[in-house]
Amino acid sequence: MKNHQNSIRIFQEAKELMPGGVNSPARAFLAVGTDPVVIDHAAGPYLFDVDNNQYIDYVLSWGPMILGHCDPVVTRALHEAVNRGTSYGAPTNDENRLAQLVRTLVPSVEKIRLVNSGTEATMSAVRLARGFTGRDKIVKFVGNYHGHSDSLLVAAGSAAATFSVPDSPGVTQANAADTICAPYNDEAFMTRLFAQFGSQIAGVIVEPVAGNMGCVPGSLSFLTTLRQLTAEHNALLIFDEVMSGFRVAPGGAQQRLGIQPDLTTFGKIIGGGLPVGAYGGRLDLMNAIIPVGKVYQAGTLSGNPLATAAGIATLQQLLTAGQPFYDSLTEKVQRLTTGFQQAAQAARIPLKVQSAGGMFTPFFLNETDQEVTSWDSAARCNTQRFAAFFRILLENGIYPPCSQFECWFLSSLHSDELIEKTIDVAALAFKQIS
Ligand code: KE4
């Protein structure tokens, strides 16, 4: 057993200071039956906790660290930036450079606004859709997560479209009523929905590769149908690529799919580990944003010099490395997938690993499902078995996401040797939980 005495002490103190001892519930380890380890530092593909235990990191700050921790180019850019000041609240050339990098990588983005988180990005995109169209209704999908703004923090009462009930105290019934929740990957449903409500729908926001119920790629027919229906009914299609952006391809999921949304939201990788979100898209839409247009949105630290420096240093390397970088990540994910599937089969454990580029999820299926295509099938997974698997991996130096309904992420620094070690530990865990 690993020594966790400092983690235990520090986390106990954290629970006196912050709700649940965390600044985001996703890292509270609530679903895995053990307390979080407290991290002291990171390097490359590794995390080190305060008891100096080393872990191969498959969370990577929930996606941003695609180049690994302490990338030398990013670190150098930050050191240089911090010596010029940390924030001015005024235009800088680096904001232009980051915006130009996004436009180069994601051609559907003709103009962009930088913000400080994915939540701000999606919240602003939804306000823009409503402000531009003059309509109130927004469609989201059960199992998709777009951050914690009121309009998007709602859950369907069932898999049928519903004028949702709030998913959190504090979200008003009135607010939730303008959000329609629909089943993911169900194009027939969307056709019926638009036939009934099309003239009221301002926009549809979707994770083109869902990552917040575990990795569930949107089917081409589903996403193509969304594009057709929104165009036909003058509603906006918003691709939430906070997670998939710069993760599944240089140009994100929209590049792999060949589908052009009206707006795209970004986060995570665009900031290289610092707080950056962004929303962007069609020129006529973005020119509706204040001070050109009337849709209000603002932010003290938006585009700040440190965050833009880290974002530029990250995106520039991804642009230079191009598609071969993502092919390499994909090849490593495929090796992990094959290794996990073979080891689970040997232990007679129903498992399906689903992936897109450098993100993936091993789903602990129930006895009847063959794959996970929507929240309904994700929710049937054996979360207790996942929790037992998680605890064994953590004790053996692997740091997975602490929920069945999250994605694992790879960096370019996850070597073949680390992939093999991860497969070996997973095989041990499958045997122990079978
Ligand atoms: P942030 O506000 O956490 O930067 O982004 C919200 C968000 C928006 N859209 C998508 C597709 C997202 O995945 C996220 C945030 N992802 C979670 C992980 N599943 C962040 C982890 C956390 O909340 O601590």
Tab-separated table of C-alpha atoms and ligand atoms in Angstrom:
chain	number	residue	atom	x	y	z
A	1	MET	CA	0.000	0.000	0.000
A	2	LYS	CA	1.221	3.515	-0.814
A	3	ASN	CA	1.843	6.030	1.960
A	4	HIS	CA	-0.829	8.774	1.821
A	5	GLN	CA	-0.388	10.435	5.198
A	6	ASN	CA	0.280	13.945	3.863
A	7	SER	CA	-2.617	13.690	1.394
A	8	ILE	CA	-4.923	12.640	4.216
A	9	ARG	CA	-3.814	15.500	6.455
A	10	ILE	CA	-3.982	18.178	3.764
A	11	PHE	CA	-7.314	16.985	2.359
A	12	GLN	CA	-8.816	16.941	5.857
A	13	GLU	CA	-7.810	20.594	6.215
A	14	ALA	CA	-9.165	21.324	2.696
A	15	LYS	CA	-12.591	20.064	3.732
A	16	GLU	CA	-12.617	22.688	6.499
A	17	LEU	CA	-11.818	25.424	3.990
A	18	MET	CA	-13.670	24.574	0.738
A	19	PRO	CA	-16.927	22.681	0.017
A	20	GLY	CA	-15.923	19.024	-0.138
A	21	GLY	CA	-12.281	20.121	0.029
A	22	VAL	CA	-12.255	20.920	-3.685
A	23	ASN	CA	-12.673	23.816	-6.083
A	24	SER	CA	-14.471	21.618	-8.575
A	25	PRO	CA	-16.676	18.603	-7.711
A	26	ALA	CA	-15.227	16.566	-10.601
A	27	ARG	CA	-12.022	16.037	-8.585
A	28	ALA	CA	-13.695	15.049	-5.304
A	29	PHE	CA	-13.392	11.275	-5.965
A	30	LEU	CA	-17.025	10.937	-4.774
A	31	ALA	CA	-17.811	8.047	-7.123
A	32	VAL	CA	-14.740	5.896	-6.456
A	33	GLY	CA	-14.905	5.192	-2.714
A	34	THR	CA	-11.616	6.752	-1.700
A	35	ASP	CA	-10.241	10.218	-0.925
A	36	PRO	CA	-8.330	12.251	-3.509
A	37	VAL	CA	-4.540	12.275	-3.412
A	38	VAL	CA	-3.157	15.797	-3.057
A	39	ILE	CA	-0.829	16.696	-5.905
A	40	ASP	CA	2.509	18.399	-5.220
A	41	HIS	CA	3.852	18.771	-8.763
A	42	ALA	CA	3.826	17.327	-12.272
A	43	ALA	CA	6.369	16.630	-14.989
A	44	GLY	CA	5.814	15.260	-18.494
A	45	PRO	CA	3.257	12.413	-18.282
A	46	TYR	CA	3.514	12.184	-14.500
A	47	LEU	CA	1.828	13.543	-11.385
A	48	PHE	CA	3.551	13.420	-7.990
A	49	ASP	CA	1.505	13.584	-4.813
A	50	VAL	CA	2.515	15.157	-1.510
A	51	ASP	CA	3.779	11.771	-0.295
A	52	ASN	CA	6.017	11.585	-3.379
A	53	ASN	CA	4.016	8.824	-5.027
A	54	GLN	CA	4.320	8.935	-8.827
A	55	TYR	CA	1.403	8.391	-11.189
A	56	ILE	CA	1.017	8.134	-14.948
A	57	ASP	CA	-1.505	10.924	-15.536
A	58	TYR	CA	-4.541	10.126	-17.726
A	59	VAL	CA	-6.517	13.167	-16.540
A	60	LEU	CA	-4.031	15.834	-17.736
A	61	SER	CA	-6.031	18.551	-15.953
A	62	TRP	CA	-9.204	17.170	-17.679
A	63	GLY	CA	-7.670	17.589	-21.127
A	64	PRO	CA	-5.438	20.699	-21.445
A	65	MET	CA	-2.006	19.106	-20.993
A	66	ILE	CA	-1.812	17.427	-24.423
A	67	LEU	CA	1.940	18.224	-24.617
A	68	GLY	CA	2.484	16.852	-21.128
A	69	HIS	CA	3.179	18.815	-17.937
A	70	CYS	CA	5.942	21.473	-17.857
A	71	ASP	CA	6.364	21.553	-21.640
A	72	PRO	CA	9.624	23.528	-22.035
A	73	VAL	CA	8.277	25.833	-24.758
A	74	VAL	CA	5.153	26.678	-22.763
A	75	THR	CA	7.165	27.133	-19.567
A	76	ARG	CA	9.645	29.450	-21.284
A	77	ALA	CA	6.803	31.499	-22.805
A	78	LEU	CA	5.267	31.919	-19.356
A	79	HIS	CA	8.558	32.949	-17.753
A	80	GLU	CA	9.048	35.588	-20.461
A	81	ALA	CA	5.449	36.805	-20.166
A	82	VAL	CA	5.453	37.117	-16.390
A	83	ASN	CA	8.473	39.447	-16.579
A	84	ARG	CA	6.383	41.829	-18.715
A	85	GLY	CA	3.545	41.974	-16.214
A	86	THR	CA	0.645	39.627	-15.492
A	87	SER	CA	-2.412	41.572	-16.643
A	88	TYR	CA	-3.117	44.944	-18.236
A	89	GLY	CA	-6.832	45.007	-19.049
A	90	ALA	CA	-5.908	46.428	-22.433
A	91	PRO	CA	-5.375	45.067	-25.968
A	92	THR	CA	-2.184	43.103	-26.582
A	93	ASN	CA	-0.594	41.643	-29.710
A	94	ASP	CA	-0.642	38.170	-28.182
A	95	GLU	CA	-4.455	38.190	-28.202
A	96	ASN	CA	-4.219	38.693	-31.973
A	97	ARG	CA	-1.706	35.864	-32.257
A	98	LEU	CA	-3.852	33.416	-30.318
A	99	ALA	CA	-6.944	34.415	-32.318
A	100	GLN	CA	-5.043	33.946	-35.580
A	101	LEU	CA	-3.834	30.485	-34.502
A	102	VAL	CA	-7.421	29.404	-33.780
A	103	ARG	CA	-8.610	30.784	-37.128
A	104	THR	CA	-5.828	28.911	-38.919
A	105	LEU	CA	-6.619	25.617	-37.184
A	106	VAL	CA	-10.445	25.988	-37.249
A	107	PRO	CA	-11.502	27.764	-40.478
A	108	SER	CA	-15.181	28.025	-39.441
A	109	VAL	CA	-14.035	30.601	-36.863
A	110	GLU	CA	-14.009	33.900	-38.755
A	111	LYS	CA	-13.943	35.962	-35.560
A	112	ILE	CA	-13.420	34.966	-31.927
A	113	ARG	CA	-13.857	36.307	-28.388
A	114	LEU	CA	-11.500	35.078	-25.671
A	115	VAL	CA	-12.929	34.410	-22.197
A	116	ASN	CA	-11.658	32.622	-19.071
A	117	SER	CA	-13.346	29.207	-19.074
A	118	GLY	CA	-15.405	26.787	-21.106
A	119	THR	CA	-18.420	27.749	-19.035
A	120	GLU	CA	-18.056	31.392	-20.034
A	121	ALA	CA	-17.624	30.354	-23.652
A	122	THR	CA	-20.792	28.255	-23.847
A	123	MET	CA	-22.814	30.704	-21.742
A	124	SER	CA	-21.838	33.507	-24.112
A	125	ALA	CA	-22.509	31.447	-27.230
A	126	VAL	CA	-26.008	30.635	-25.974
A	127	ARG	CA	-26.683	34.311	-25.225
A	128	LEU	CA	-25.427	35.196	-28.707
A	129	ALA	CA	-27.707	32.607	-30.330
A	130	ARG	CA	-30.706	34.022	-28.467
A	131	GLY	CA	-29.701	37.636	-29.101
A	132	PHE	CA	-29.060	37.131	-32.809
A	133	THR	CA	-32.190	35.083	-33.578
A	134	GLY	CA	-34.553	36.805	-31.142
A	135	ARG	CA	-35.705	33.339	-30.050
A	136	ASP	CA	-35.602	31.844	-26.531
A	137	LYS	CA	-35.315	28.059	-26.770
A	138	ILE	CA	-31.967	26.262	-26.659
A	139	VAL	CA	-31.593	22.530	-27.320
A	140	LYS	CA	-28.959	20.526	-25.456
A	141	PHE	CA	-28.505	16.768	-25.117
A	142	VAL	CA	-28.868	14.476	-22.147
A	143	GLY	CA	-25.389	13.493	-21.032
A	144	ASN	CA	-23.711	16.511	-22.596
A	145	TYR	CA	-22.097	18.951	-20.155
A	146	HIS	CA	-21.326	22.501	-21.168
A	147	GLY	CA	-20.230	24.029	-17.860
A	148	HIS	CA	-22.374	25.389	-15.061
A	149	SER	CA	-24.301	28.343	-16.486
A	150	ASP	CA	-27.989	28.289	-15.538
A	151	SER	CA	-29.320	27.689	-19.055
A	152	LEU	CA	-27.158	24.619	-19.492
A	153	LEU	CA	-27.285	23.136	-16.000
A	154	VAL	CA	-30.475	21.234	-16.645
A	155	ALA	CA	-31.244	17.591	-17.182
A	156	ALA	CA	-34.008	15.927	-19.131
A	157	GLY	CA	-36.709	14.362	-17.008
A	158	SER	CA	-36.417	11.422	-19.384
A	159	ALA	CA	-34.820	10.689	-22.738
A	160	ALA	CA	-37.766	12.339	-24.437
A	161	ALA	CA	-37.586	16.010	-25.230
A	162	THR	CA	-38.772	17.945	-22.293
A	163	PHE	CA	-38.852	21.539	-21.124
A	164	SER	CA	-36.330	20.602	-18.555
A	165	VAL	CA	-36.351	20.611	-14.827
A	166	PRO	CA	-33.409	22.347	-13.131
A	167	ASP	CA	-30.416	20.110	-12.365
A	168	SER	CA	-29.322	22.213	-9.421
A	169	PRO	CA	-30.950	24.253	-6.671
A	170	GLY	CA	-30.672	27.886	-7.654
A	171	VAL	CA	-31.494	27.312	-11.306
A	172	THR	CA	-34.980	28.725	-11.692
A	173	GLN	CA	-37.832	26.847	-13.307
A	174	ALA	CA	-38.273	29.800	-15.648
A	175	ASN	CA	-34.665	29.603	-16.786
A	176	ALA	CA	-34.693	25.837	-17.270
A	177	ALA	CA	-37.977	26.053	-19.177
A	178	ASP	CA	-36.189	27.633	-22.125
A	179	THR	CA	-33.827	24.667	-22.434
A	180	ILE	CA	-35.010	21.593	-24.305
A	181	CYS	CA	-33.148	18.364	-23.528
A	182	ALA	CA	-33.039	15.673	-26.201
A	183	PRO	CA	-31.467	12.224	-26.490
A	184	TYR	CA	-27.956	12.174	-27.997
A	185	ASN	CA	-27.376	10.396	-31.310
A	186	ASP	CA	-31.100	10.328	-32.127
A	187	GLU	CA	-31.674	12.082	-35.464
A	188	ALA	CA	-35.274	10.881	-35.821
A	189	PHE	CA	-36.077	12.538	-32.537
A	190	MET	CA	-34.501	15.809	-33.630
A	191	THR	CA	-36.508	15.813	-36.859
A	192	ARG	CA	-39.743	15.506	-34.854
A	193	LEU	CA	-38.577	18.148	-32.368
A	194	PHE	CA	-37.850	20.728	-35.035
A	195	ALA	CA	-41.152	19.988	-36.769
A	196	GLN	CA	-42.867	20.934	-33.519
A	197	PHE	CA	-40.661	23.729	-32.110
A	198	GLY	CA	-38.385	24.788	-34.962
A	199	SER	CA	-39.579	28.390	-35.094
A	200	GLN	CA	-38.849	28.847	-31.361
A	201	ILE	CA	-35.333	27.358	-31.314
A	202	ALA	CA	-32.453	29.854	-31.155
A	203	GLY	CA	-29.789	27.208	-31.281
A	204	VAL	CA	-28.645	23.656	-30.671
A	205	ILE	CA	-25.512	23.133	-28.577
A	206	VAL	CA	-23.837	19.754	-28.844
A	207	GLU	CA	-20.599	18.032	-27.929
A	208	PRO	CA	-19.737	16.608	-31.389
A	209	VAL	CA	-17.659	14.043	-29.522
A	210	ALA	CA	-19.379	13.699	-26.166
A	211	GLY	CA	-16.859	13.453	-23.349
A	212	ASN	CA	-19.020	14.069	-20.291
A	213	MET	CA	-20.821	10.763	-20.183
A	214	GLY	CA	-17.564	9.081	-21.060
A	215	CYS	CA	-16.372	9.138	-24.682
A	216	VAL	CA	-19.404	8.803	-26.963
A	217	PRO	CA	-18.712	10.076	-30.507
A	218	GLY	CA	-21.684	11.710	-32.203
A	219	SER	CA	-22.632	9.748	-35.319
A	220	LEU	CA	-22.144	11.455	-38.669
A	221	SER	CA	-25.832	11.027	-39.498
A	222	PHE	CA	-26.872	12.589	-36.168
A	223	LEU	CA	-24.579	15.598	-36.528
A	224	THR	CA	-25.378	16.026	-40.221
A	225	THR	CA	-29.066	16.038	-39.333
A	226	LEU	CA	-28.443	18.745	-36.724
A	227	ARG	CA	-26.676	20.821	-39.362
A	228	GLN	CA	-29.523	20.396	-41.842
A	229	LEU	CA	-32.326	21.043	-39.351
A	230	THR	CA	-30.735	24.167	-37.834
A	231	ALA	CA	-30.072	25.571	-41.311
A	232	GLU	CA	-33.625	24.847	-42.467
A	233	HIS	CA	-35.141	26.543	-39.405
A	234	ASN	CA	-32.709	29.500	-39.135
A	235	ALA	CA	-31.434	28.212	-35.791
A	236	LEU	CA	-27.733	28.177	-34.932
A	237	LEU	CA	-25.585	25.053	-34.598
A	238	ILE	CA	-23.075	25.407	-31.769
A	239	PHE	CA	-20.296	22.804	-31.515
A	240	ASP	CA	-19.028	22.691	-27.962
A	241	GLU	CA	-15.400	21.720	-28.638
A	242	VAL	CA	-14.107	22.690	-25.212
A	243	MET	CA	-12.916	19.089	-24.862
A	244	SER	CA	-12.642	17.850	-28.477
A	245	GLY	CA	-11.034	21.027	-29.814
A	246	PHE	CA	-7.357	20.493	-30.696
A	247	ARG	CA	-7.759	17.052	-28.985
A	248	VAL	CA	-9.226	14.778	-31.677
A	249	ALA	CA	-7.645	16.518	-34.709
A	250	PRO	CA	-5.809	19.772	-35.403
A	251	GLY	CA	-9.171	21.347	-36.326
A	252	GLY	CA	-11.191	19.450	-33.740
A	253	ALA	CA	-14.218	17.233	-34.302
A	254	GLN	CA	-15.570	19.508	-37.064
A	255	GLN	CA	-12.475	18.747	-39.152
A	256	ARG	CA	-12.960	14.975	-38.742
A	257	LEU	CA	-16.672	15.248	-39.520
A	258	GLY	CA	-16.508	17.785	-42.342
A	259	ILE	CA	-19.387	19.694	-40.740
A	260	GLN	CA	-19.230	23.479	-40.319
A	261	PRO	CA	-21.088	24.783	-37.249
A	262	ASP	CA	-22.200	28.401	-36.942
A	263	LEU	CA	-20.374	28.831	-33.625
A	264	THR	CA	-17.718	26.818	-31.807
A	265	THR	CA	-16.745	27.003	-28.156
A	266	PHE	CA	-13.266	26.235	-26.872
A	267	GLY	CA	-11.452	25.736	-23.564
A	268	LYS	CA	-8.845	23.458	-21.998
A	269	ILE	CA	-6.066	23.007	-24.635
A	270	ILE	CA	-6.485	26.562	-26.031
A	271	GLY	CA	-5.046	27.832	-22.715
A	272	GLY	CA	-2.184	25.334	-22.423
A	273	GLY	CA	-3.099	24.818	-18.757
A	274	LEU	CA	-3.996	28.435	-17.978
A	275	PRO	CA	-7.567	29.784	-17.805
A	276	VAL	CA	-8.703	30.411	-21.375
A	277	GLY	CA	-12.048	29.807	-23.042
A	278	ALA	CA	-13.265	31.174	-26.347
A	279	TYR	CA	-16.254	31.277	-28.657
A	280	GLY	CA	-16.140	32.107	-32.323
A	281	GLY	CA	-17.651	31.507	-35.719
A	282	ARG	CA	-19.523	33.318	-38.474
A	283	LEU	CA	-18.614	36.980	-38.962
A	284	ASP	CA	-22.225	38.178	-38.894
A	285	LEU	CA	-22.787	36.387	-35.594
A	286	MET	CA	-19.602	37.605	-33.886
A	287	ASN	CA	-20.262	41.173	-35.042
A	288	ALA	CA	-23.459	41.005	-32.993
A	289	ILE	CA	-21.251	40.952	-29.856
A	290	ILE	CA	-20.658	44.220	-28.012
A	291	PRO	CA	-19.059	46.711	-28.738
A	292	VAL	CA	-19.824	46.110	-32.445
A	293	GLY	CA	-23.272	44.699	-31.784
A	294	LYS	CA	-25.559	44.686	-28.783
A	295	VAL	CA	-25.142	41.212	-27.236
A	296	TYR	CA	-23.259	41.906	-24.008
A	297	GLN	CA	-20.279	39.931	-22.760
A	298	ALA	CA	-17.156	41.071	-20.915
A	299	GLY	CA	-14.321	39.850	-18.661
A	300	THR	CA	-11.562	41.471	-16.595
A	301	LEU	CA	-8.942	38.830	-17.326
A	302	SER	CA	-10.100	37.744	-20.767
A	303	GLY	CA	-7.077	37.377	-23.080
A	304	ASN	CA	-4.622	38.118	-20.268
A	305	PRO	CA	-0.912	37.990	-21.144
A	306	LEU	CA	-0.023	34.831	-19.204
A	307	ALA	CA	-2.928	32.774	-20.544
A	308	THR	CA	-2.410	33.904	-24.125
A	309	ALA	CA	1.321	33.160	-23.859
A	310	ALA	CA	0.606	29.568	-22.757
A	311	GLY	CA	-2.124	29.163	-25.355
A	312	ILE	CA	0.051	30.445	-28.197
A	313	ALA	CA	2.985	28.235	-27.153
A	314	THR	CA	0.672	25.213	-27.121
A	315	LEU	CA	-1.317	25.803	-30.315
A	316	GLN	CA	1.782	26.812	-32.284
A	317	GLN	CA	3.371	23.429	-31.497
A	318	LEU	CA	0.166	21.576	-32.419
A	319	LEU	CA	-0.083	23.510	-35.697
A	320	THR	CA	3.553	22.721	-36.539
A	321	ALA	CA	3.221	19.052	-35.590
A	322	GLY	CA	-0.046	18.735	-37.545
A	323	GLN	CA	-1.946	15.541	-38.327
A	324	PRO	CA	1.009	13.173	-37.589
A	325	PHE	CA	0.823	14.328	-33.944
A	326	TYR	CA	-2.806	13.185	-33.739
A	327	ASP	CA	-2.130	9.989	-35.684
A	328	SER	CA	0.455	9.098	-33.051
A	329	LEU	CA	-1.970	9.807	-30.179
A	330	THR	CA	-4.639	7.760	-31.944
A	331	GLU	CA	-2.244	4.848	-32.448
A	332	LYS	CA	-1.398	4.848	-28.735
A	333	VAL	CA	-5.095	4.950	-27.822
A	334	GLN	CA	-5.697	2.005	-30.146
A	335	ARG	CA	-2.939	0.045	-28.358
A	336	LEU	CA	-4.480	0.814	-24.983
A	337	THR	CA	-7.888	-0.172	-26.353
A	338	THR	CA	-6.652	-3.523	-27.647
A	339	GLY	CA	-4.733	-4.227	-24.438
A	340	PHE	CA	-7.676	-3.336	-22.174
A	341	GLN	CA	-10.180	-5.289	-24.274
A	342	GLN	CA	-8.003	-8.418	-24.391
A	343	ALA	CA	-7.286	-8.284	-20.645
A	344	ALA	CA	-10.957	-7.703	-19.781
A	345	GLN	CA	-12.020	-10.563	-22.024
A	346	ALA	CA	-9.487	-12.861	-20.318
A	347	ALA	CA	-11.063	-11.881	-16.990
A	348	ARG	CA	-14.557	-12.274	-18.478
A	349	ILE	CA	-15.456	-8.655	-17.752
A	350	PRO	CA	-17.802	-6.889	-20.239
A	351	LEU	CA	-15.816	-3.865	-21.376
A	352	LYS	CA	-16.019	-1.478	-24.346
A	353	VAL	CA	-13.318	1.144	-24.873
A	354	GLN	CA	-14.641	4.054	-26.967
A	355	SER	CA	-12.335	6.737	-28.315
A	356	ALA	CA	-11.772	9.667	-30.629
A	357	GLY	CA	-8.227	10.831	-31.309
A	358	GLY	CA	-6.420	11.318	-28.008
A	359	MET	CA	-9.454	10.824	-25.728
A	360	PHE	CA	-11.054	7.551	-24.676
A	361	THR	CA	-13.185	5.803	-22.019
A	362	PRO	CA	-13.261	2.153	-20.915
A	363	PHE	CA	-16.952	1.474	-20.294
A	364	PHE	CA	-17.792	-1.296	-17.800
A	365	LEU	CA	-20.879	-2.456	-19.647
A	366	ASN	CA	-23.829	-4.152	-18.026
A	367	GLU	CA	-24.516	-7.729	-19.140
A	368	THR	CA	-26.662	-6.814	-22.178
A	369	ASP	CA	-25.166	-3.672	-23.774
A	370	GLN	CA	-22.543	-3.907	-26.528
A	371	GLU	CA	-21.654	-0.194	-26.714
A	372	VAL	CA	-22.528	3.232	-25.314
A	373	THR	CA	-24.292	5.583	-27.724
A	374	SER	CA	-26.248	7.877	-25.378
A	375	TRP	CA	-26.770	8.694	-21.722
A	376	ASP	CA	-29.266	5.845	-21.280
A	377	SER	CA	-26.650	3.218	-22.164
A	378	ALA	CA	-23.889	5.054	-20.268
A	379	ALA	CA	-26.050	5.126	-17.131
A	380	ARG	CA	-26.445	1.338	-17.261
A	381	CYS	CA	-22.698	0.810	-16.866
A	382	ASN	CA	-21.349	-0.944	-13.776
A	383	THR	CA	-20.032	2.061	-11.839
A	384	GLN	CA	-19.143	-0.029	-8.800
A	385	ARG	CA	-16.876	-2.200	-10.918
A	386	PHE	CA	-15.342	0.973	-12.403
A	387	ALA	CA	-14.687	2.274	-8.859
A	388	ALA	CA	-12.905	-0.936	-7.856
A	389	PHE	CA	-10.847	-0.793	-11.081
A	390	PHE	CA	-9.979	2.850	-10.370
A	391	ARG	CA	-8.753	2.134	-6.820
A	392	ILE	CA	-6.424	-0.633	-7.970
A	393	LEU	CA	-4.968	1.505	-10.744
A	394	LEU	CA	-4.403	4.413	-8.371
A	395	GLU	CA	-2.594	2.173	-5.898
A	396	ASN	CA	-0.399	0.921	-8.736
A	397	GLY	CA	0.708	4.304	-10.029
A	398	ILE	CA	-1.932	5.036	-12.657
A	399	TYR	CA	-4.092	8.182	-12.296
A	400	PRO	CA	-7.377	7.763	-14.247
A	401	PRO	CA	-10.373	10.152	-14.157
A	402	CYS	CA	-12.393	9.454	-11.005
A	403	SER	CA	-15.675	8.651	-12.744
A	404	GLN	CA	-17.025	6.218	-15.309
A	405	PHE	CA	-18.593	9.241	-17.011
A	406	GLU	CA	-15.362	11.037	-17.835
A	407	CYS	CA	-12.715	10.736	-20.544
A	408	TRP	CA	-9.134	9.584	-20.210
A	409	PHE	CA	-6.600	11.762	-22.025
A	410	LEU	CA	-3.194	11.023	-23.575
A	411	SER	CA	-0.267	13.366	-24.048
A	412	SER	CA	2.515	13.137	-26.615
A	413	LEU	CA	4.799	12.168	-23.710
A	414	HIS	CA	2.914	8.930	-22.885
A	415	SER	CA	5.622	6.577	-24.186
A	416	ASP	CA	5.139	3.022	-25.474
A	417	GLU	CA	6.669	1.817	-22.213
A	418	LEU	CA	4.058	3.703	-20.167
A	419	ILE	CA	1.273	2.369	-22.397
A	420	GLU	CA	2.494	-1.188	-21.787
A	421	LYS	CA	2.761	-0.591	-18.032
A	422	THR	CA	-0.807	0.760	-17.985
A	423	ILE	CA	-2.093	-2.312	-19.817
A	424	ASP	CA	-0.275	-4.614	-17.376
A	425	VAL	CA	-1.777	-2.836	-14.352
A	426	ALA	CA	-5.226	-2.886	-15.949
A	427	ALA	CA	-4.903	-6.641	-16.558
A	428	LEU	CA	-4.052	-7.118	-12.880
A	429	ALA	CA	-7.079	-5.018	-11.904
A	430	PHE	CA	-9.454	-6.888	-14.212
A	431	LYS	CA	-8.376	-10.170	-12.637
A	432	GLN	CA	-8.871	-8.799	-9.130
A	433	ILE	CA	-12.375	-7.397	-9.777
A	434	SER	CA	-13.714	-10.293	-11.844
B	1	KE4	P1	-14.886	24.794	-17.751
B	1	KE4	O1	-15.832	25.903	-17.297
B	1	KE4	O2	-14.739	23.699	-16.727
B	1	KE4	O3	-13.536	25.353	-18.251
B	1	KE4	O4	-15.520	24.137	-19.067
B	1	KE4	C1	-16.840	23.618	-19.007
B	1	KE4	C2	-16.995	22.584	-20.107
B	1	KE4	C3	-17.686	22.942	-21.256
B	1	KE4	N1	-17.848	22.067	-22.278
B	1	KE4	C4	-17.311	20.820	-22.210
B	1	KE4	C5	-17.505	19.883	-23.367
B	1	KE4	C6	-16.591	20.407	-21.061
B	1	KE4	O5	-16.070	19.150	-21.015
B	1	KE4	C7	-16.424	21.299	-19.990
B	1	KE4	C8	-15.699	20.925	-18.719
B	1	KE4	N2	-15.274	19.578	-18.626
B	1	KE4	C9	-15.124	19.035	-17.274
B	1	KE4	C10	-14.624	17.592	-17.390
B	1	KE4	N3	-15.621	16.715	-17.829
B	1	KE4	C11	-14.226	19.883	-16.452
B	1	KE4	C12	-13.826	19.268	-15.131
B	1	KE4	C13	-14.377	20.060	-13.982
B	1	KE4	O6	-15.554	20.490	-14.043
B	1	KE4	O7	-13.624	20.202	-12.991
